[in-house]
Short mmCIF file of C-alpha atoms in Angstrom, two decimals:
data_model
loop_
_atom_site.label_atom_id
_atom_site.label_comp_id
_atom_site.label_asym_id
_atom_site.label_seq_id
_atom_site.Cartn_x
_atom_site.Cartn_y
_atom_site.Cartn_z
CA MET E 6 -6.05 -2.16 -8.49
CA LYS E 7 -2.76 -4.09 -8.10
CA THR E 8 -0.76 -5.21 -11.09
CA ILE E 9 -0.39 -8.98 -11.81
CA SER E 10 3.36 -8.68 -11.40
CA LYS E 11 2.87 -7.93 -7.71
CA LEU E 12 0.44 -10.91 -7.44
CA LEU E 13 2.98 -13.31 -8.92
CA LEU E 14 5.72 -12.16 -6.51
CA VAL E 15 3.87 -13.74 -3.60
CA PHE E 16 4.87 -17.13 -4.80
CA VAL E 17 8.57 -16.53 -4.33
CA PHE E 18 10.21 -16.38 -0.97
CA LEU E 19 13.29 -14.19 -1.19
CA GLN E 20 15.74 -15.24 1.42
CA THR E 21 18.10 -12.32 1.37
CA GLY E 22 16.28 -9.58 -0.63
CA ILE E 23 18.71 -6.81 -1.23
CA LEU E 24 22.25 -6.87 -2.58
CA LEU E 25 24.60 -4.09 -1.86
CA LYS E 26 27.14 -3.27 -4.59
CA ALA E 27 30.12 -2.91 -2.30
CA GLN E 28 31.23 -3.81 1.13
CA THR E 29 29.51 -1.46 3.50
CA LYS E 30 31.16 0.80 6.06
CA ILE E 31 28.03 1.22 8.02
CA SER E 32 27.96 -0.43 11.43
CA GLU E 33 25.38 -3.20 11.76
CA ASP E 34 25.22 -2.39 15.46
CA LEU E 35 24.11 1.12 14.48
CA VAL E 36 21.51 -0.27 12.21
CA THR E 37 20.06 -2.63 14.80
CA LYS E 38 19.99 0.10 17.37
CA THR E 39 18.21 2.53 15.03
CA MET E 40 15.53 -0.05 14.14
CA LEU E 41 14.84 -0.88 17.81
CA LYS E 42 14.61 2.74 18.74
CA ALA E 43 12.13 3.41 15.94
CA THR E 44 10.15 0.40 16.81
CA GLU E 45 9.99 1.10 20.50
CA TYR E 46 8.60 4.60 19.60
CA MET E 47 5.84 3.07 17.38
CA VAL E 48 4.96 0.41 19.97
CA GLN E 49 5.03 2.50 23.05
CA ASN E 50 3.86 5.89 21.82
CA VAL E 51 1.80 5.34 18.62
CA SER E 52 -0.05 2.14 18.86
CA THR E 53 -3.60 1.74 20.24
CA ASN E 54 -4.00 -1.56 22.00
CA GLY E 55 -1.25 -2.95 19.84
CA GLY E 56 -2.80 -1.76 16.58
CA TYR E 57 -2.06 1.17 14.16
CA VAL E 58 -3.69 3.40 11.60
CA TRP E 59 -1.60 4.82 8.73
CA THR E 60 -0.79 8.42 9.43
CA TYR E 61 -0.52 10.60 12.66
CA THR E 62 0.23 14.25 13.27
CA PRO E 63 3.50 14.57 15.21
CA ASP E 64 1.60 15.48 18.38
CA LEU E 65 -0.69 12.49 17.81
CA SER E 66 -3.80 14.81 17.94
CA ARG E 67 -5.20 13.59 14.62
CA GLN E 68 -4.86 10.23 12.80
CA TRP E 69 -5.86 8.62 9.56
CA GLY E 70 -6.39 5.19 8.06
CA GLU E 71 -7.86 5.47 4.60
CA MET E 72 -10.05 8.13 6.24
CA GLU E 73 -9.63 10.07 9.45
CA ALA E 74 -9.96 7.78 12.47
CA TYR E 75 -11.07 8.22 15.98
CA LYS E 76 -8.33 7.87 18.62
CA SER E 77 -10.05 4.64 19.71
CA MET E 78 -9.65 3.03 16.29
CA ILE E 79 -7.08 1.10 14.35
CA TRP E 80 -6.98 0.37 10.65
CA LEU E 81 -6.31 -3.15 9.36
CA GLN E 82 -5.35 -3.02 5.69
CA HIS E 83 -1.91 -2.02 4.35
CA PRO E 84 0.00 -0.18 5.72
CA GLY E 85 -1.93 -0.55 8.96
CA THR E 86 -2.01 -3.10 11.74
CA ILE E 87 -1.65 -6.34 9.63
CA SER E 88 1.38 -5.00 7.75
CA MET E 89 2.98 -3.76 10.88
CA GLY E 90 2.51 -7.20 12.40
CA HIS E 91 4.14 -8.85 9.40
CA LEU E 92 6.95 -6.46 9.65
CA PHE E 93 7.58 -7.22 13.32
CA LEU E 94 7.67 -10.91 12.54
CA ASP E 95 10.17 -10.30 9.78
CA ALA E 96 12.30 -8.22 12.14
CA TYR E 97 12.23 -10.98 14.77
CA HIS E 98 13.38 -13.59 12.13
CA THR E 99 16.20 -11.32 11.08
CA THR E 100 17.50 -10.08 14.50
CA GLN E 101 16.11 -12.81 16.88
CA ASN E 102 15.29 -9.80 19.25
CA GLU E 103 12.23 -10.91 21.27
CA TYR E 104 11.01 -7.33 21.43
CA TYR E 105 9.86 -7.65 17.86
CA TYR E 106 7.91 -10.85 18.56
CA GLN E 107 6.27 -9.21 21.51
CA ALA E 108 5.27 -6.36 19.20
CA ALA E 109 3.84 -8.75 16.76
CA ARG E 110 1.88 -10.52 19.64
CA LYS E 111 0.34 -7.09 20.54
CA ALA E 112 -0.69 -6.44 16.89
CA ALA E 113 -2.16 -10.00 16.77
CA ALA E 114 -4.13 -9.38 19.93
CA ALA E 115 -5.60 -6.26 18.34
CA VAL E 116 -6.44 -8.11 15.22
CA ILE E 117 -8.13 -10.86 17.25
CA GLN E 118 -10.08 -8.36 19.24
CA GLY E 119 -11.40 -6.93 15.97
CA GLN E 120 -12.52 -10.22 14.56
CA SER E 121 -16.24 -10.57 13.89
CA PRO E 122 -18.17 -13.41 15.63
CA GLU E 123 -18.41 -15.10 12.18
CA GLY E 124 -14.67 -14.98 11.73
CA GLY E 125 -13.90 -12.04 9.29
CA TRP E 126 -12.84 -8.44 9.68
CA ASN E 127 -14.01 -4.91 8.67
CA TYR E 128 -11.56 -2.22 7.45
CA MET E 129 -11.11 -0.82 10.90
CA VAL E 130 -11.62 -1.76 14.54
CA ASP E 131 -13.10 0.67 17.11
CA PHE E 132 -12.21 -0.39 20.60
CA LYS E 133 -15.03 1.83 22.05
CA GLY E 134 -17.47 -0.50 20.53
CA GLU E 135 -20.21 -0.68 17.80
CA GLU E 136 -22.03 2.57 18.80
CA SER E 137 -18.88 4.57 18.40
CA LEU E 138 -18.25 2.83 15.04
CA LYS E 139 -21.70 3.57 13.79
CA GLN E 140 -21.13 7.22 14.91
CA TRP E 141 -18.03 7.28 12.76
CA TYR E 142 -19.93 5.94 9.68
CA ASN E 143 -22.71 8.48 10.17
CA THR E 144 -20.30 11.44 10.25
CA ILE E 145 -16.80 11.05 8.82
CA GLY E 146 -17.56 8.01 6.71
CA LYS E 147 -20.77 9.29 5.24
CA ASN E 148 -19.08 12.48 3.97
CA GLY E 149 -16.27 10.87 2.15
CA TRP E 150 -17.43 11.78 -1.36
CA ARG E 151 -15.26 9.31 -3.29
CA LEU E 152 -15.05 6.58 -0.63
CA GLU E 153 -18.55 5.11 -0.91
CA GLU E 154 -17.47 1.89 0.83
CA PHE E 155 -17.44 3.97 4.09
CA GLN E 156 -20.78 5.73 3.53
CA HIS E 157 -22.79 2.85 4.99
CA TYR E 158 -22.30 0.68 8.10
CA TYR E 159 -23.01 -2.89 7.11
CA GLY E 160 -21.94 -4.50 10.35
CA ASN E 161 -20.24 -7.42 8.51
CA SER E 162 -16.77 -8.22 7.23
CA THR E 163 -14.94 -7.38 3.95
CA PHE E 164 -12.61 -9.12 1.67
CA ASP E 165 -11.83 -5.79 -0.06
CA ASP E 166 -8.24 -4.58 -0.10
CA ASP E 167 -7.11 -8.06 1.24
CA VAL E 168 -8.47 -7.19 4.63
CA THR E 169 -9.87 -10.54 5.96
CA SER E 170 -7.48 -12.74 4.00
CA ASP E 171 -4.40 -10.87 5.14
CA ALA E 172 -5.54 -10.70 8.70
CA ALA E 173 -6.02 -14.51 8.59
CA ARG E 174 -2.62 -14.86 6.93
CA PHE E 175 -1.02 -12.92 9.71
CA LEU E 176 -2.65 -15.13 12.36
CA LEU E 177 -1.41 -18.13 10.40
CA ARG E 178 2.14 -16.83 10.58
CA MET E 179 1.71 -16.11 14.25
CA TYR E 180 0.52 -19.71 14.90
CA LEU E 181 3.36 -21.20 12.87
CA GLU E 182 6.07 -19.03 14.45
CA LYS E 183 6.06 -20.96 17.83
CA LYS E 184 3.12 -23.19 17.34
CA ASP E 185 1.39 -21.08 19.98
CA LEU E 186 -2.16 -22.55 20.41
CA VAL E 187 -3.49 -19.27 21.62
CA TYR E 188 -3.75 -18.22 17.91
CA LYS E 189 -5.49 -21.52 16.84
CA PRO E 190 -9.14 -20.55 17.68
CA ALA E 191 -9.11 -17.28 15.81
CA LEU E 192 -7.24 -18.78 12.89
CA GLU E 193 -9.71 -21.70 12.52
CA LYS E 194 -12.66 -19.22 12.70
CA ALA E 195 -11.03 -17.19 9.99
CA ILE E 196 -10.42 -20.22 7.81
CA GLU E 197 -14.03 -21.34 8.26
CA PHE E 198 -15.25 -17.90 7.37
CA VAL E 199 -13.36 -18.03 4.06
CA LEU E 200 -14.63 -21.47 3.30
CA LYS E 201 -18.23 -20.69 4.23
CA SER E 202 -18.40 -17.41 2.32
CA GLN E 203 -17.42 -19.07 -1.03
CA TYR E 204 -20.29 -19.42 -3.41
CA PRO E 205 -21.05 -22.91 -4.79
CA ASN E 206 -19.69 -21.99 -8.13
CA GLY E 207 -16.34 -20.85 -6.65
CA GLY E 208 -16.58 -17.11 -6.45
CA TRP E 209 -16.67 -14.90 -3.41
CA PRO E 210 -18.58 -11.82 -2.56
CA GLN E 211 -16.94 -8.53 -1.43
CA ARG E 212 -18.57 -8.55 2.01
CA TYR E 213 -19.96 -11.42 4.15
CA PRO E 214 -22.38 -12.36 5.72
CA LEU E 215 -24.53 -11.15 2.86
CA LYS E 216 -26.49 -7.98 3.31
CA GLU E 217 -28.29 -5.65 0.88
CA GLY E 218 -28.66 -2.50 2.84
CA PHE E 219 -27.06 0.21 0.61
CA SER E 220 -28.70 1.03 -2.69
CA LYS E 221 -27.16 4.41 -3.74
CA LYS E 222 -28.63 6.64 -6.45
CA GLY E 223 -30.26 3.80 -8.35
CA PHE E 224 -27.22 1.44 -8.08
CA PRO E 225 -28.01 -1.87 -6.34
CA ASP E 226 -26.01 -3.00 -3.39
CA TYR E 227 -22.98 -4.65 -4.94
CA THR E 228 -21.28 -6.23 -1.96
CA GLY E 229 -22.78 -9.65 -2.52
CA PHE E 230 -21.68 -9.79 -6.10
CA TYR E 231 -18.96 -12.06 -7.35
CA THR E 232 -15.91 -9.71 -6.89
CA PHE E 233 -12.56 -9.58 -8.70
CA ASN E 234 -11.95 -5.94 -7.74
CA ASP E 235 -8.87 -5.62 -5.50
CA ASP E 236 -8.28 -9.35 -5.98
CA VAL E 237 -11.01 -10.60 -3.70
CA ILE E 238 -11.31 -13.96 -5.23
CA TRP E 239 -7.59 -14.45 -5.94
CA GLU E 240 -6.53 -13.50 -2.39
CA ASN E 241 -8.88 -15.99 -0.87
CA ILE E 242 -7.52 -18.70 -3.18
CA HIS E 243 -4.02 -17.61 -2.34
CA PHE E 244 -4.74 -17.88 1.38
CA LEU E 245 -6.26 -21.26 1.01
CA ILE E 246 -3.26 -22.46 -0.92
CA GLN E 247 -1.03 -21.26 1.89
CA CYS E 248 -3.18 -23.09 4.42
CA TYR E 249 -3.02 -26.30 2.31
CA VAL E 250 0.81 -26.02 2.01
CA VAL E 251 1.58 -25.42 5.64
CA LEU E 252 -1.23 -27.23 7.41
CA GLY E 253 -1.38 -30.06 4.99
CA GLU E 254 -5.16 -30.53 5.08
CA GLU E 255 -6.86 -31.98 2.01
CA ARG E 256 -10.13 -30.16 2.85
CA PHE E 257 -8.66 -27.00 1.23
CA LEU E 258 -8.23 -28.64 -2.15
CA GLU E 259 -11.80 -28.57 -3.37
CA PRO E 260 -12.37 -24.84 -2.61
CA ILE E 261 -9.08 -23.93 -4.14
CA HIS E 262 -9.97 -25.70 -7.41
CA LYS E 263 -13.55 -24.27 -7.38
CA GLY E 264 -12.03 -20.81 -6.98
CA MET E 265 -9.66 -21.34 -9.90
CA ASP E 266 -12.38 -22.80 -12.08
CA PHE E 267 -14.46 -19.67 -11.44
CA TYR E 268 -12.11 -17.56 -13.47
CA ARG E 269 -12.81 -19.79 -16.53
CA LYS E 270 -16.57 -19.84 -15.94
CA SER E 271 -16.76 -16.05 -15.50
CA GLN E 272 -14.96 -14.98 -18.67
CA ASP E 273 -17.30 -13.32 -21.17
CA LYS E 274 -17.52 -14.81 -24.64
CA SER E 275 -15.82 -11.71 -25.90
CA GLY E 276 -12.74 -12.69 -23.91
CA ALA E 277 -13.15 -9.89 -21.30
CA TRP E 278 -14.03 -9.69 -17.63
CA GLY E 279 -15.71 -7.11 -15.52
CA GLN E 280 -14.49 -6.42 -11.92
CA GLN E 281 -17.69 -7.80 -10.45
CA LEU E 282 -20.62 -9.92 -11.75
CA ASN E 283 -24.13 -10.16 -10.47
CA MET E 284 -25.82 -13.49 -9.51
CA LYS E 285 -26.79 -13.94 -13.13
CA MET E 286 -23.05 -13.89 -14.04
CA GLU E 287 -23.58 -10.51 -15.81
CA VAL E 288 -21.01 -7.70 -15.58
CA ALA E 289 -22.39 -5.40 -12.87
CA SER E 290 -21.79 -1.90 -11.53
CA ALA E 291 -20.50 -1.26 -7.98
CA ARG E 292 -19.66 2.14 -6.69
CA THR E 293 -21.29 4.96 -8.61
CA TYR E 294 -18.11 5.62 -10.56
CA GLU E 295 -17.74 2.01 -11.47
CA PRO E 296 -20.24 1.39 -14.16
CA ALA E 297 -21.30 -2.08 -15.47
CA ALA E 298 -18.35 -2.55 -17.93
CA TYR E 299 -15.50 -4.63 -19.03
CA LEU E 300 -12.21 -3.69 -17.56
CA PRO E 301 -8.85 -4.18 -19.49
CA SER E 302 -7.05 -4.20 -16.25
CA ALA E 303 -9.17 -7.11 -14.75
CA THR E 304 -9.00 -8.93 -18.05
CA CYS E 305 -5.18 -8.81 -18.25
CA GLU E 306 -4.81 -9.75 -14.55
CA ASN E 307 -7.34 -12.62 -14.77
CA ALA E 308 -5.70 -14.00 -17.87
CA MET E 309 -2.26 -14.00 -16.19
CA LEU E 310 -3.90 -15.92 -13.37
CA LEU E 311 -5.24 -18.45 -15.73
CA LEU E 312 -1.52 -18.97 -16.74
CA LYS E 313 -0.60 -19.40 -13.18
CA PHE E 314 -3.44 -21.82 -12.53
CA TYR E 315 -2.24 -23.99 -15.42
CA GLN E 316 1.20 -24.13 -13.70
CA PHE E 317 -0.61 -25.09 -10.47
CA THR E 318 -2.75 -27.89 -12.02
CA GLY E 319 -1.46 -28.94 -15.42
CA ASP E 320 -5.08 -28.51 -16.74
CA LYS E 321 -4.82 -27.10 -20.25
CA GLN E 322 -8.42 -25.82 -20.00
CA PHE E 323 -6.89 -22.79 -18.13
CA LEU E 324 -4.94 -21.86 -21.27
CA GLU E 325 -8.04 -21.78 -23.55
CA GLY E 326 -9.31 -18.37 -22.41
CA VAL E 327 -5.93 -16.53 -22.61
CA PRO E 328 -5.82 -16.03 -26.42
CA LYS E 329 -9.39 -14.64 -26.33
CA ALA E 330 -8.35 -12.17 -23.61
CA ILE E 331 -5.29 -11.06 -25.64
CA HIS E 332 -7.41 -10.57 -28.67
CA TRP E 333 -9.96 -8.48 -26.74
CA LEU E 334 -7.25 -6.36 -25.18
CA GLU E 335 -5.71 -5.73 -28.64
CA LYS E 336 -9.09 -4.51 -29.87
CA ALA E 337 -9.66 -2.42 -26.75
CA THR E 338 -6.36 -0.44 -27.16
CA LEU E 339 -6.93 3.28 -27.60
CA PRO E 340 -5.78 4.94 -30.72
CA ASN E 341 -2.43 6.65 -30.55
CA ASP E 342 -4.07 10.24 -30.28
CA LYS E 343 -6.00 9.08 -27.21
CA THR E 344 -3.14 7.29 -25.26
CA GLU E 345 -1.42 9.19 -22.42
CA GLY E 346 2.16 7.98 -21.80
CA ASN E 347 1.86 4.31 -20.98
CA ARG E 348 -1.89 4.51 -20.40
CA THR E 349 -2.90 2.67 -23.50
CA HIS E 350 -6.43 1.44 -22.60
CA PRO E 351 -9.50 2.90 -21.18
CA THR E 352 -10.41 1.99 -17.62
CA PHE E 353 -13.89 0.98 -18.67
CA VAL E 354 -15.32 -0.55 -21.92
CA GLU E 355 -18.99 -0.41 -22.64
CA VAL E 356 -20.51 -3.95 -22.75
CA LYS E 357 -22.84 -3.49 -25.70
CA THR E 358 -20.77 -1.30 -27.99
CA ASN E 359 -17.17 -2.16 -26.92
CA LYS E 360 -16.46 1.60 -26.89
CA PRO E 361 -14.39 3.37 -24.16
CA ILE E 362 -16.50 5.06 -21.61
CA TYR E 363 -15.40 7.61 -19.14
CA VAL E 364 -16.57 8.59 -15.64
CA HIS E 365 -16.85 12.26 -14.52
CA ARG E 366 -18.31 14.05 -11.50
CA LYS E 367 -19.95 17.32 -10.82
CA GLY E 368 -20.98 19.17 -7.65
CA SER E 369 -19.03 19.91 -4.41
CA ASN E 370 -19.79 17.13 -1.97
CA VAL E 371 -21.30 13.76 -1.43
CA LYS E 372 -24.74 15.13 -0.56
CA PHE E 373 -25.25 17.11 -3.73
CA GLY E 374 -22.49 15.88 -5.96
CA SER E 375 -22.79 12.95 -8.52
CA TYR E 376 -20.87 10.81 -10.94
CA TYR E 377 -21.89 10.24 -14.65
CA VAL E 378 -20.60 8.38 -17.66
CA ASP E 379 -20.07 9.39 -21.21
CA TYR E 380 -17.68 8.94 -24.13
CA ASN E 381 -15.72 12.11 -23.47
CA ASP E 382 -12.13 11.53 -22.36
CA THR E 383 -11.53 15.06 -21.01
CA ASN E 384 -11.77 16.15 -17.33
CA LEU E 385 -11.26 12.63 -15.98
CA LEU E 386 -11.36 11.68 -12.31
CA ALA E 387 -8.23 12.11 -10.35
CA HIS E 388 -9.06 9.39 -7.82
CA TYR E 389 -10.14 6.75 -10.43
CA TYR E 390 -8.51 7.77 -13.71
CA GLY E 391 -10.23 6.87 -16.92
CA LYS E 392 -7.22 5.45 -18.77
CA ALA E 393 -4.88 2.63 -17.57
CA HIS E 394 -1.61 1.01 -18.21
CA ILE E 395 -2.00 -2.69 -19.22
CA GLU E 396 0.83 -5.18 -19.35
CA LEU E 397 -0.34 -6.66 -22.65
CA GLN E 398 3.13 -7.49 -24.03
CA GLU E 399 3.99 -9.22 -20.74
CA LEU E 400 0.80 -11.29 -21.00
CA LYS E 401 1.70 -12.25 -24.64
CA GLU E 402 5.15 -13.29 -23.81
CA GLU E 403 4.07 -15.25 -20.67
CA PHE E 404 1.36 -17.08 -22.75
CA LEU E 405 3.97 -18.04 -25.36
CA ARG E 406 6.34 -19.34 -22.70
CA VAL E 407 3.75 -21.23 -20.58
CA SER E 408 1.72 -22.73 -23.46
CA LYS E 409 4.79 -24.52 -24.71
CA LEU E 410 5.15 -26.40 -21.41
CA GLU E 411 3.84 -29.83 -21.12
CA PRO E 412 1.81 -30.39 -17.88
CA GLU E 413 4.60 -32.23 -16.02
CA GLU E 414 7.04 -29.49 -16.77
CA ALA E 415 4.60 -26.69 -16.02
CA THR E 416 3.69 -28.06 -12.59
CA LYS E 417 7.17 -28.97 -11.30
CA GLU E 418 7.04 -26.04 -8.79
CA SER E 419 3.37 -26.19 -8.15
CA PRO E 420 2.16 -25.84 -4.53
CA LEU E 421 -0.64 -28.32 -5.43
CA PRO E 422 0.28 -30.82 -4.22
CA THR E 423 3.46 -29.92 -2.20
CA LYS E 424 6.01 -32.13 -0.70
CA GLN E 425 5.77 -32.90 2.98
CA LEU E 426 8.12 -30.88 5.13
CA ASN E 427 10.50 -32.46 7.51
CA HIS E 428 10.78 -31.40 11.16
CA LYS E 429 13.74 -29.08 10.46
CA GLU E 430 12.03 -27.16 7.67
CA THR E 431 9.54 -24.26 7.80
CA MET E 432 6.95 -23.41 5.29
CA GLU E 433 8.50 -20.08 4.59
CA GLN E 434 11.36 -21.84 2.80
CA TYR E 435 8.78 -22.72 0.18
CA TYR E 436 5.89 -20.29 0.30
CA ASP E 437 5.92 -16.60 1.35
CA LEU E 438 3.09 -15.74 3.77
CA ASN E 439 3.82 -12.09 3.54
CA ARG E 440 1.73 -10.29 0.99
CA TYR E 441 4.27 -7.50 0.20
CA ASP E 442 7.68 -7.97 -1.25
CA PHE E 443 10.02 -5.05 -0.54
CA SER E 444 13.10 -6.54 -2.13
CA PHE E 445 15.05 -3.92 -3.97
CA GLN E 446 18.69 -2.80 -4.08
CA PRO E 447 19.48 0.12 -1.79
CA GLU E 448 22.56 2.20 -2.11
CA GLU E 449 24.65 2.87 0.88
CA SER E 450 23.67 6.62 0.72
CA LYS E 451 20.04 5.49 1.20
CA ILE E 452 20.87 3.41 4.33
CA SER E 453 22.80 6.38 5.71
CA GLU E 454 19.88 8.74 4.96
CA ILE E 455 17.48 6.36 6.80
CA LEU E 456 19.78 6.30 9.82
CA ASN E 457 20.28 10.01 9.78
CA THR E 458 16.66 11.05 9.38
CA LEU E 459 15.49 9.36 12.67
CA ASP E 460 14.70 12.49 14.78
CA GLU E 461 15.47 13.10 18.47
CA GLN E 462 12.17 11.34 19.33
CA ASN E 463 13.06 8.35 17.28
CA ARG E 464 10.53 8.98 14.57
CA TRP E 465 10.82 8.90 10.80
CA LEU E 466 8.62 11.91 9.74
CA THR E 467 7.46 12.45 6.19
CA ASN E 468 5.29 14.73 4.20
CA ARG E 469 4.40 12.14 1.62
CA VAL E 470 1.02 11.24 3.14
CA TYR E 471 -2.75 11.67 2.74
CA ILE E 472 -4.65 13.90 5.02
CA SER E 473 -8.22 15.21 4.97
CA ASN E 474 -10.64 17.94 5.95
CA PRO E 475 -11.87 17.55 9.50
CA TYR E 476 -15.56 16.59 9.74
CA ILE E 477 -17.75 19.72 10.03
CA GLY E 478 -21.18 18.37 9.05
CA ASP E 479 -23.04 17.40 5.91
CA GLY E 480 -22.62 19.32 2.65
CA LYS E 481 -24.68 22.42 1.99
CA ASN E 482 -23.42 23.69 -1.37
CA GLU E 483 -25.93 22.52 -3.97
CA GLU E 484 -24.04 24.27 -6.89
CA GLN E 485 -23.46 21.77 -9.81
CA THR E 486 -19.99 23.01 -10.46
CA ASN E 487 -17.08 21.42 -12.25
CA LYS E 488 -14.58 22.90 -9.81
CA TYR E 489 -13.85 19.54 -8.20
CA ALA E 490 -14.34 17.38 -11.31
CA THR E 491 -10.56 16.45 -11.37
CA THR E 492 -9.64 16.81 -7.73
CA LYS E 493 -9.34 14.10 -5.05
CA VAL E 494 -11.39 16.07 -2.64
CA GLY E 495 -14.50 18.29 -2.91
CA ASP E 496 -15.42 21.29 -0.63
CA GLU E 497 -14.57 21.60 3.07
CA THR E 498 -17.28 19.15 4.01
CA ASP E 499 -15.75 16.36 1.99
CA THR E 500 -13.86 14.04 4.31
CA SER E 501 -12.14 12.14 1.52
CA PRO E 502 -8.25 12.00 1.78
CA TYR E 503 -6.03 14.04 -0.45
CA ASN E 504 -2.26 14.43 -0.89
CA ASN E 505 -0.55 16.58 1.70
CA THR E 506 1.04 19.43 -0.35
CA GLY E 507 2.41 21.47 2.60
CA ASN E 508 5.64 21.31 4.58
CA GLN E 509 3.93 19.76 7.54
CA LYS E 510 5.47 16.30 8.28
CA TYR E 511 3.67 13.31 9.84
CA ILE E 512 4.28 9.99 11.40
CA SER E 513 3.58 7.23 8.82
CA THR E 514 3.44 3.51 9.18
CA GLY E 515 4.22 3.20 5.55
CA GLU E 516 7.41 5.17 5.96
CA TYR E 517 8.33 3.12 9.01
CA ILE E 518 7.69 -0.17 7.17
CA SER E 519 9.70 0.95 4.13
CA ASN E 520 12.70 2.10 6.18
CA MET E 521 12.68 -1.02 8.34
CA ARG E 522 12.60 -3.19 5.20
CA MET E 523 15.72 -1.39 4.00
CA LEU E 524 17.51 -1.89 7.20
CA LEU E 525 16.49 -5.51 7.55
CA ASN E 526 17.70 -6.40 4.13
CA PHE E 527 21.01 -4.60 4.95
CA ILE E 528 21.35 -7.02 7.89
CA GLN E 529 20.38 -10.03 5.91
CA TYR E 530 23.11 -9.13 3.38
CA ASN E 531 25.76 -8.81 6.00
CA LYS E 532 24.86 -12.16 7.52
CA SER E 533 24.82 -13.97 4.16
CA HIS E 534 28.22 -12.52 3.19
CA SER E 535 29.86 -13.15 6.56
CA ALA E 536 28.79 -16.77 6.31
CA ASN E 537 30.62 -17.03 3.00
#
């Protein structure tokens, strides 16, 4: 789950990003040539129909998104095809090299090819078609013990992990870049999908069109529930605000305000939020390791968004729920002997008792393993840890600051409404369409390291990746062991990803994006200082 600080960064467009401490001796020509070589390798050797997964073996014989992927597949969510497309556009802006724009076009074509008839996207695209995708779900997907979202093929689209909203955002950027009408039909279809999938009360489901095909071990299908998890509702609001700002169409205003109002309506009288609510607006369970509970993380993030919504609208009703949230978070703080470093709160709080509850698992694989909940804070899950760091002090300070602002002052930088742009201006001067902000201050030694670690094949290899067991069939071990209680992966039949701990290095889109961001910001710095 993302922190609220990352969410707030999306409202600021950082023109130069990184500042170097001293005049660099590194040649800008060397930087641009290195960037182009690395990009050419990714585009010409790694991509599939213009799209990408996350990780590849150096010989390209195996590849992974969030799970292992067929050679015919690409992954959409970060750091996959969409993030690569964003990066290519950023590289084009910085260098004006047409090669990057063409790489972005190829990524956009892959995204459009994977768009559903209704207008949204699934996590991945399989260019071999639906039968191949179903086969993947029935084998690799079904056996990922901790990745229950891949254990069933819904045949619809997801808002989870910002998949649909960020794909739509990327197409919006592609359309705006050169006002190329080839992107308008897919963009309009995506916009209509986001609008149509919104519930009348302003919330959004995790997946759409609505289906209820996967009831697991007594847990109801949760994909139609109102979903805060992974910022489903917020990312849709965010995308619609961007559409309003850059397209200037008032049709976006009502769904934006309904979405913001949903945060007020959904807050429990205790002051807390769960990460999903059923159709009765009750806290609900989702995956079998996500019980029906209040979440301190969701509560803190939603309260911070209420403060942001006040700064959007000047409506003081958005401030009213914040003190209740703060009070609840204070009460939910773990005693000192239960905190772990900066993990001051339980991940889950029981609704009826307001006690911390903890999720555990037993068994070896998805077929015979299971998750369960109790009050014991030992042997906690590795992949969904039972204690969390909450930015409570940041929330308190932000509330004190924002609550002192009169509406006129609070909304002076609001995107609702925004000023009309003149013909020489672009929306990115006012509102960043890229979800991820990579602005940080590199040292010259880091730039040199990036330049020097590009290998003879023009790859940046890394061992900091997730890999998985190859699919060998369904689980057979029925032993109810605790051997895998605190590991990210079960026995050899579990296809869930886990940290690579060996010396083997891999091709990583995440590594490529990170290194390219560093080098792009290096160029931006040089340009800004040479102009001065």
